[in-house]
Amino acid sequence: MKSLRLSLVGLAARLLTRCAERQLCRLVEEETGVPAVFVIGFPLTGRPFYTAPRGGGDAAQSFDLLFRGVEITTGGQRLHRREALEAALRGRGLNPLQFESHLRMFDLGMPPHGGLAIGLERLTAQVLGLANVREAVLYPRHRYRLTP
């Protein structure tokens, strides 16, 4: 397992393609017997502006959970100081004044916090072994079907 971890260092330094996500899950399952893997070390530029940095570097304090080759969860620690949020906005070429209603809540203090999102339909499709995520959605939509 140690060799697997070392070989993955820097892998997330670039965004994973769907094919790479599937290959990574297969590799991890062969090594561990578990068809899931947490991927960390994504560059901050590939994450939302409010994502906290990992240590002092350019990586994000965030993760993706891949299960059977599909990203089912993403999350991370968020910036909790107004000054850091304003700097992150400016670093992406955005004007903090346009985010004043959001930034205002940080004036009274905000504890360190994080967040995550689970793709329930994606998880359901993987657990049930469905061929397509649309089979796990009550009202699937795509470019030719916008209404139930």
Coordinates of N, CA, C and O in Angstrom, one line a residue:
M1 N 0.8 -1.2 0.0 CA 0.0 0.0 0.0 C 0.9 1.2 0.0 O 0.5 2.2 -0.6
K2 N 2.0 1.2 0.7 CA 2.9 2.3 0.7 C 3.3 2.7 -0.7 O 3.4 3.9 -1.1
S3 N 3.7 1.7 -1.5 CA 4.1 2.0 -2.8 C 3.0 2.6 -3.7 O 3.3 3.4 -4.5
L4 N 1.8 2.2 -3.4 CA 0.6 2.8 -4.1 C 0.5 4.2 -3.8 O 0.3 5.1 -4.6
R5 N 0.6 4.5 -2.5 CA 0.5 5.9 -2.0 C 1.6 6.8 -2.6 O 1.3 7.9 -3.1
L6 N 2.8 6.3 -2.6 CA 3.9 7.1 -3.2 C 3.7 7.3 -4.7 O 4.0 8.3 -5.2
S7 N 3.2 6.3 -5.4 CA 3.0 6.4 -6.8 C 1.9 7.4 -7.1 O 1.8 7.9 -8.2
L8 N 1.0 7.7 -6.2 CA -0.1 8.6 -6.4 C 0.3 10.0 -6.0 O -0.5 11.0 -6.3
V9 N 1.4 10.2 -5.3 CA 1.8 11.6 -5.0 C 2.0 12.4 -6.2 O 2.7 12.0 -7.2
G10 N 1.3 13.5 -6.3 CA 1.4 14.4 -7.5 C 0.4 14.0 -8.6 O 0.3 14.8 -9.5
L11 N -0.3 12.9 -8.5 CA -1.2 12.5 -9.5 C -2.3 13.5 -9.6 O -2.8 13.9 -10.7
A12 N -2.8 14.0 -8.4 CA -3.9 14.9 -8.4 C -3.4 16.4 -8.8 O -4.2 17.3 -8.8
A13 N -2.1 16.5 -9.0 CA -1.6 17.8 -9.4 C -2.3 18.3 -10.7 O -2.2 19.4 -11.1
R14 N -2.9 17.4 -11.4 CA -3.7 17.7 -12.6 C -5.0 17.1 -12.4 O -5.2 16.1 -11.7
L15 N -6.0 17.7 -13.0 CA -7.4 17.2 -12.9 C -7.5 15.8 -13.6 O -7.0 15.6 -14.7
L16 N -8.1 14.9 -12.9 CA -8.3 13.5 -13.4 C -9.4 13.5 -14.5 O -10.5 14.0 -14.3
T17 N -9.1 12.7 -15.5 CA -10.2 12.5 -16.5 C -11.0 11.3 -16.0 O -10.7 10.6 -15.1
R18 N -12.2 11.1 -16.7 CA -13.0 10.0 -16.3 C -12.3 8.7 -16.4 O -12.4 7.8 -15.6
C19 N -11.6 8.6 -17.5 CA -10.8 7.3 -17.8 C -9.8 7.1 -16.7 O -9.6 6.0 -16.2
A20 N -9.1 8.2 -16.3 CA -8.1 8.1 -15.2 C -8.7 7.7 -13.9 O -8.2 7.0 -13.1
E21 N -10.0 8.3 -13.6 CA -10.7 7.9 -12.4 C -11.0 6.4 -12.3 O -10.8 5.8 -11.3
R22 N -11.4 5.9 -13.5 CA -11.7 4.4 -13.5 C -10.5 3.6 -13.3 O -10.5 2.6 -12.6
Q23 N -9.4 4.0 -14.0 CA -8.1 3.3 -13.8 C -7.6 3.3 -12.4 O -7.1 2.3 -11.9
L24 N -7.7 4.5 -11.8 CA -7.2 4.7 -10.4 C -8.0 3.8 -9.5 O -7.4 3.1 -8.6
C25 N -9.3 3.7 -9.6 CA -10.1 2.8 -8.8 C -9.8 1.4 -9.0 O -9.7 0.6 -8.0
R26 N -9.6 1.0 -10.2 CA -9.2 -0.4 -10.5 C -7.8 -0.7 -9.8 O -7.7 -1.8 -9.2
L27 N -6.9 0.2 -9.9 CA -5.6 0.0 -9.3 C -5.7 -0.2 -7.8 O -5.1 -1.1 -7.2
V28 N -6.5 0.7 -7.2 CA -6.7 0.7 -5.8 C -7.4 -0.6 -5.3 O -7.0 -1.2 -4.3
E29 N -8.4 -1.0 -6.1 CA -9.1 -2.3 -5.8 C -8.2 -3.5 -5.9 O -8.2 -4.4 -5.0
E30 N -7.3 -3.5 -6.9 CA -6.3 -4.6 -7.0 C -5.4 -4.6 -5.8 O -5.0 -5.7 -5.3
E31 N -5.0 -3.5 -5.3 CA -4.0 -3.4 -4.2 C -4.7 -3.6 -2.9 O -4.0 -4.2 -2.0
T32 N -5.9 -3.2 -2.7 CA -6.5 -3.2 -1.3 C -7.8 -4.0 -1.2 O -8.2 -4.3 -0.1
G33 N -8.4 -4.3 -2.4 CA -9.7 -5.0 -2.3 C -10.9 -4.1 -2.1 O -12.0 -4.5 -2.0
V34 N -10.6 -2.8 -2.1 CA -11.7 -1.8 -1.9 C -11.8 -1.0 -3.2 O -10.8 -0.4 -3.6
P35 N -13.0 -0.9 -3.7 CA -13.2 -0.2 -5.0 C -13.4 1.3 -4.8 O -14.0 2.0 -5.6
A36 N -12.8 1.9 -3.8 CA -13.0 3.4 -3.5 C -11.6 4.0 -3.1 O -10.8 3.3 -2.5
V37 N -11.5 5.2 -3.4 CA -10.2 5.9 -3.0 C -10.5 7.4 -2.8 O -11.3 8.0 -3.6
F38 N -9.9 8.0 -1.8 CA -9.9 9.4 -1.6 C -8.8 10.0 -2.4 O -7.6 9.5 -2.3
V39 N -9.0 11.0 -3.2 CA -8.0 11.7 -4.0 C -7.8 13.1 -3.4 O -8.8 13.8 -3.2
I40 N -6.6 13.4 -3.0 CA -6.3 14.7 -2.4 C -5.1 15.4 -3.2 O -4.5 14.8 -4.1
G41 N -4.9 16.6 -2.9 CA -3.8 17.3 -3.5 C -4.1 18.1 -4.8 O -3.2 18.4 -5.5
F42 N -5.4 18.3 -5.0 CA -5.8 19.1 -6.2 C -5.2 20.5 -6.2 O -5.1 21.1 -5.1
P43 N -4.9 21.1 -7.3 CA -4.4 22.5 -7.2 C -5.6 23.4 -6.9 O -6.7 23.2 -7.2
L44 N -5.3 24.5 -6.1 CA -6.3 25.4 -5.7 C -7.0 26.0 -6.9 O -8.2 26.3 -6.8
T45 N -6.3 26.2 -8.0 CA -7.0 26.8 -9.2 C -8.1 25.9 -9.7 O -8.9 26.4 -10.4
G46 N -8.1 24.6 -9.4 CA -9.2 23.8 -9.9 C -10.3 23.6 -8.9 O -11.2 22.8 -9.1
R47 N -10.3 24.4 -7.8 CA -11.4 24.3 -6.8 C -12.0 25.7 -6.6 O -11.5 26.7 -7.1
P48 N -13.2 25.8 -6.0 CA -13.8 27.0 -5.7 C -13.0 28.0 -5.0 O -12.1 27.6 -4.2
F49 N -13.2 29.3 -5.1 CA -12.4 30.3 -4.5 C -12.3 30.2 -3.0 O -11.4 30.6 -2.4
Y50 N -13.4 29.7 -2.4 CA -13.5 29.6 -0.9 C -12.8 28.4 -0.3 O -12.8 28.2 0.9
T51 N -12.1 27.6 -1.1 CA -11.4 26.4 -0.6 C -10.1 26.9 0.0 O -9.3 27.6 -0.5
A52 N -9.8 26.3 1.2 CA -8.6 26.6 2.0 C -7.4 25.9 1.3 O -7.6 24.8 0.8
P53 N -6.3 26.5 1.4 CA -5.1 25.9 0.9 C -4.6 24.7 1.8 O -4.8 24.8 3.1
R54 N -3.9 23.8 1.3 CA -3.4 22.6 2.1 C -2.0 23.0 2.5 O -1.1 23.2 1.6
G55 N -1.8 23.3 3.8 CA -0.5 23.7 4.2 C -0.2 25.1 3.7 O -1.1 26.0 3.6
G56 N 1.0 25.4 3.2 CA 1.3 26.7 2.6 C 1.5 26.6 1.1 O 1.9 27.6 0.6
G57 N 1.1 25.5 0.5 CA 1.4 25.4 -0.9 C 0.2 25.8 -1.8 O -0.7 26.5 -1.4
D58 N 0.3 25.3 -3.0 CA -0.7 25.6 -4.0 C -1.8 24.5 -4.1 O -2.7 24.6 -5.0
A59 N -1.7 23.5 -3.3 CA -2.7 22.4 -3.3 C -3.9 22.9 -2.4 O -3.8 23.7 -1.4
A60 N -5.1 22.3 -2.7 CA -6.3 22.6 -1.9 C -6.5 21.6 -0.8 O -6.1 20.4 -0.9
Q61 N -7.0 22.1 0.3 CA -7.4 21.2 1.5 C -8.8 20.6 1.1 O -9.8 21.0 1.7
S62 N -8.8 19.7 0.2 CA -10.0 19.2 -0.3 C -9.8 17.8 -0.8 O -8.7 17.3 -0.8
F63 N -10.9 17.1 -1.1 CA -10.8 15.7 -1.5 C -12.0 15.4 -2.5 O -13.0 16.1 -2.6
D64 N -11.8 14.4 -3.3 CA -12.8 13.7 -4.1 C -12.8 12.3 -3.6 O -11.8 11.7 -3.4
L65 N -14.0 11.7 -3.5 CA -14.1 10.3 -3.2 C -14.6 9.6 -4.5 O -15.7 9.9 -5.0
L66 N -13.8 8.7 -5.0 CA -14.1 7.9 -6.2 C -14.5 6.5 -5.7 O -13.9 5.9 -4.9
F67 N -15.6 6.1 -6.3 CA -16.2 4.7 -6.0 C -16.5 4.0 -7.3 O -17.3 4.5 -8.1
R68 N -15.8 2.9 -7.6 CA -16.0 2.1 -8.8 C -15.8 3.0 -10.0 O -16.5 2.9 -11.0
G69 N -14.8 3.9 -10.0 CA -14.5 4.7 -11.1 C -15.3 6.0 -11.3 O -15.1 6.7 -12.3
V70 N -16.1 6.3 -10.4 CA -17.0 7.5 -10.5 C -16.8 8.4 -9.3 O -16.8 7.9 -8.2
E71 N -16.7 9.7 -9.5 CA -16.6 10.6 -8.4 C -18.0 10.7 -7.8 O -19.0 11.1 -8.4
I72 N -18.1 10.3 -6.5 CA -19.5 10.4 -5.8 C -19.5 11.4 -4.8 O -20.6 11.8 -4.4
T73 N -18.4 11.9 -4.3 CA -18.4 12.9 -3.2 C -17.2 13.8 -3.4 O -16.1 13.4 -3.8
T74 N -17.4 15.1 -3.2 CA -16.3 16.1 -3.2 C -16.5 17.0 -2.0 O -17.6 17.3 -1.6
G75 N -15.4 17.4 -1.4 CA -15.5 18.3 -0.3 C -14.2 18.9 0.1 O -13.2 18.6 -0.5
G76 N -14.2 19.7 1.2 CA -13.0 20.3 1.7 C -13.2 21.3 2.7 O -14.4 21.7 3.1
Q77 N -12.1 21.8 3.3 CA -12.1 22.9 4.2 C -12.3 24.2 3.5 O -11.8 24.4 2.4
R78 N -13.0 25.1 4.1 CA -13.3 26.4 3.5 C -12.6 27.5 4.2 O -12.3 27.4 5.4
L79 N -12.3 28.6 3.5 CA -11.7 29.8 4.1 C -12.7 30.4 5.1 O -13.9 30.4 4.8
H80 N -12.2 30.8 6.2 CA -13.1 31.4 7.2 C -12.8 32.8 7.7 O -13.4 33.3 8.6
R81 N -11.8 33.4 7.1 CA -11.5 34.8 7.4 C -11.7 35.6 6.2 O -11.4 35.3 5.0
R82 N -12.4 36.8 6.4 CA -12.8 37.7 5.3 C -11.6 38.1 4.5 O -11.6 38.1 3.2
E83 N -10.4 38.4 5.1 CA -9.3 38.9 4.4 C -8.8 37.8 3.4 O -8.4 38.1 2.3
A84 N -8.8 36.5 3.9 CA -8.4 35.4 3.0 C -9.3 35.2 1.8 O -8.9 34.9 0.7
L85 N -10.6 35.4 2.1 CA -11.6 35.2 1.0 C -11.4 36.3 0.0 O -11.4 36.1 -1.2
E86 N -11.2 37.6 0.4 CA -11.0 38.7 -0.5 C -9.7 38.5 -1.3 O -9.7 38.7 -2.5
A87 N -8.7 38.0 -0.7 CA -7.4 37.7 -1.4 C -7.6 36.6 -2.5 O -7.1 36.7 -3.6
A88 N -8.4 35.6 -2.1 CA -8.7 34.5 -3.0 C -9.5 35.0 -4.2 O -9.2 34.6 -5.4
L89 N -10.5 35.9 -4.0 CA -11.2 36.4 -5.1 C -10.4 37.3 -6.0 O -10.4 37.1 -7.2
R90 N -9.5 38.1 -5.4 CA -8.7 39.0 -6.2 C -7.7 38.1 -7.0 O -7.4 38.4 -8.2
G91 N -7.2 37.0 -6.4 CA -6.3 36.1 -7.1 C -6.9 35.4 -8.3 O -6.2 35.0 -9.2
R92 N -8.2 35.4 -8.4 CA -8.9 34.9 -9.5 C -9.5 35.9 -10.5 O -10.3 35.7 -11.3
G93 N -9.1 37.2 -10.2 CA -9.5 38.3 -11.0 C -10.9 38.7 -10.8 O -11.6 39.3 -11.6
L94 N -11.5 38.4 -9.6 CA -12.8 38.8 -9.2 C -12.8 40.0 -8.2 O -11.9 40.1 -7.4
N95 N -13.8 40.8 -8.3 CA -13.9 42.0 -7.4 C -14.7 41.6 -6.2 O -15.8 41.3 -6.2
P96 N -14.0 41.7 -5.0 CA -14.7 41.4 -3.7 C -15.9 42.2 -3.5 O -16.8 41.7 -2.8
L97 N -16.0 43.4 -4.0 CA -17.2 44.2 -3.8 C -18.5 43.5 -4.4 O -19.6 43.7 -3.9
Q98 N -18.3 42.7 -5.4 CA -19.4 42.0 -6.0 C -19.9 40.8 -5.1 O -20.9 40.3 -5.4
F99 N -19.1 40.5 -4.1 CA -19.5 39.4 -3.2 C -19.7 39.9 -1.7 O -19.7 39.2 -0.8
E100 N -20.0 41.2 -1.6 CA -20.2 41.8 -0.3 C -21.2 41.2 0.5 O -21.0 41.0 1.8
S101 N -22.4 40.8 0.0 CA -23.4 40.1 0.8 C -22.9 38.8 1.4 O -23.3 38.5 2.5
H102 N -22.0 38.1 0.7 CA -21.5 36.9 1.2 C -20.4 37.2 2.2 O -20.3 36.6 3.3
L103 N -19.5 38.1 1.9 CA -18.4 38.5 2.8 C -18.8 39.1 4.1 O -18.1 38.9 5.1
R104 N -19.9 39.8 4.1 CA -20.4 40.5 5.3 C -20.5 39.5 6.5 O -20.3 39.9 7.6
M105 N -21.0 38.3 6.3 CA -21.2 37.4 7.4 C -19.9 37.0 8.1 O -19.9 36.6 9.2
F106 N -18.7 37.3 7.5 CA -17.4 36.9 8.0 C -16.9 38.0 9.0 O -16.0 37.9 9.7
D107 N -17.6 39.2 8.9 CA -17.2 40.3 9.8 C -17.3 40.0 11.3 O -16.6 40.6 12.1
L108 N -18.3 39.2 11.6 CA -18.5 38.9 13.1 C -17.8 37.7 13.5 O -17.8 37.3 14.6
G109 N -17.1 37.1 12.6 CA -16.3 35.9 12.9 C -17.0 34.6 12.4 O -18.2 34.5 12.3
M110 N -16.2 33.7 11.9 CA -16.7 32.4 11.4 C -15.7 31.3 11.8 O -14.5 31.5 11.7
P111 N -16.2 30.3 12.4 CA -15.3 29.2 12.8 C -14.7 28.5 11.6 O -15.3 28.5 10.5
P112 N -13.6 27.8 11.8 CA -13.1 26.9 10.7 C -14.2 25.9 10.4 O -14.9 25.4 11.3
H113 N -14.5 25.7 9.1 CA -15.5 24.8 8.7 C -15.3 24.2 7.3 O -14.3 24.6 6.7
G114 N -16.1 23.3 6.9 CA -15.9 22.6 5.6 C -17.2 22.3 5.1 O -18.3 22.6 5.6
G115 N -17.2 21.6 4.0 CA -18.5 21.2 3.3 C -18.2 20.1 2.3 O -17.1 19.8 2.0
L116 N -19.3 19.4 2.0 CA -19.1 18.3 1.0 C -20.5 18.2 0.3 O -21.5 18.7 0.7
A117 N -20.4 17.5 -0.9 CA -21.6 17.2 -1.6 C -21.5 15.8 -2.1 O -20.5 15.3 -2.5
I118 N -22.6 15.1 -1.9 CA -22.7 13.7 -2.4 C -23.6 13.6 -3.6 O -24.7 14.1 -3.6
G119 N -23.1 13.0 -4.6 CA -23.9 12.7 -5.8 C -24.8 11.5 -5.6 O -24.3 10.4 -5.9
L120 N -25.9 11.7 -5.0 CA -26.8 10.5 -4.6 C -27.1 9.6 -5.8 O -27.1 8.4 -5.6
E121 N -27.5 10.2 -6.9 CA -27.8 9.4 -8.1 C -26.6 8.6 -8.6 O -26.7 7.5 -8.9
R122 N -25.4 9.2 -8.5 CA -24.2 8.5 -8.9 C -23.9 7.4 -8.0 O -23.6 6.3 -8.4
L123 N -24.0 7.6 -6.7 CA -23.8 6.6 -5.7 C -24.8 5.4 -5.9 O -24.4 4.2 -5.9
T124 N -26.1 5.8 -6.1 CA -27.1 4.7 -6.3 C -26.8 3.9 -7.5 O -26.9 2.7 -7.5
A125 N -26.4 4.6 -8.6 CA -26.1 3.8 -9.8 C -24.9 2.9 -9.6 O -24.9 1.7 -10.1
Q126 N -23.9 3.3 -8.9 CA -22.7 2.5 -8.6 C -23.1 1.3 -7.7 O -22.7 0.1 -8.0
V127 N -23.8 1.5 -6.7 CA -24.2 0.5 -5.7 C -25.0 -0.6 -6.4 O -24.9 -1.8 -6.2
L128 N -26.0 -0.1 -7.3 CA -26.9 -1.1 -7.9 C -26.3 -1.6 -9.2 O -26.9 -2.5 -9.9
G129 N -25.1 -1.1 -9.6 CA -24.5 -1.6 -10.9 C -25.3 -1.2 -12.1 O -25.3 -2.0 -13.1
L130 N -25.9 -0.1 -12.1 CA -26.7 0.4 -13.3 C -25.7 0.9 -14.4 O -24.7 1.4 -14.1
A131 N -26.1 0.7 -15.6 CA -25.3 1.0 -16.7 C -25.2 2.5 -16.9 O -24.1 3.0 -17.4
N132 N -26.2 3.3 -16.5 CA -26.2 4.7 -16.7 C -26.8 5.4 -15.5 O -27.8 4.9 -15.0
V133 N -26.3 6.6 -15.1 CA -26.8 7.3 -14.0 C -28.2 7.7 -14.2 O -29.0 7.8 -13.2
R134 N -28.7 7.9 -15.4 CA -30.1 8.2 -15.7 C -31.0 7.2 -15.2 O -32.2 7.5 -14.9
E135 N -30.6 5.9 -15.1 CA -31.4 4.9 -14.6 C -31.7 5.0 -13.1 O -32.6 4.4 -12.5
A136 N -30.9 5.9 -12.4 CA -31.1 6.1 -10.9 C -31.8 7.4 -10.6 O -32.0 7.8 -9.5
V137 N -32.2 8.1 -11.7 CA -32.8 9.5 -11.5 C -34.3 9.3 -11.8 O -34.7 8.8 -12.8
L138 N -35.1 9.9 -10.9 CA -36.6 9.8 -11.1 C -37.0 10.5 -12.4 O -37.8 9.9 -13.2
Y139 N -36.5 11.7 -12.6 CA -36.8 12.4 -13.8 C -35.6 12.8 -14.5 O -35.1 14.0 -14.4
P140 N -35.0 11.9 -15.3 CA -33.7 12.3 -15.9 C -33.9 13.4 -17.0 O -34.9 13.4 -17.7
R141 N -32.9 14.3 -17.0 CA -33.0 15.3 -18.0 C -31.7 15.3 -18.8 O -30.6 14.9 -18.3
H142 N -31.8 15.6 -20.1 CA -30.7 15.7 -21.0 C -31.0 16.7 -22.1 O -32.1 17.3 -22.0
R143 N -30.2 16.9 -23.0 CA -30.4 18.0 -24.0 C -31.7 17.8 -24.8 O -32.2 18.7 -25.4
Y144 N -32.2 16.6 -24.9 CA -33.5 16.3 -25.7 C -34.7 16.2 -24.8 O -35.8 16.0 -25.2
R145 N -34.5 16.2 -23.4 CA -35.6 16.0 -22.5 C -35.4 17.0 -21.3 O -34.5 16.7 -20.5
L146 N -36.2 18.0 -21.3 CA -36.0 19.0 -20.2 C -37.1 19.0 -19.2 O -37.1 19.6 -18.1
T147 N -38.2 18.3 -19.5 CA -39.4 18.2 -18.6 C -39.6 16.8 -18.3 O -39.3 15.9 -19.1
P148 N -40.2 16.5 -17.1 CA -40.5 15.1 -16.8 C -41.5 14.5 -17.8 O -41.4 13.5 -18.3

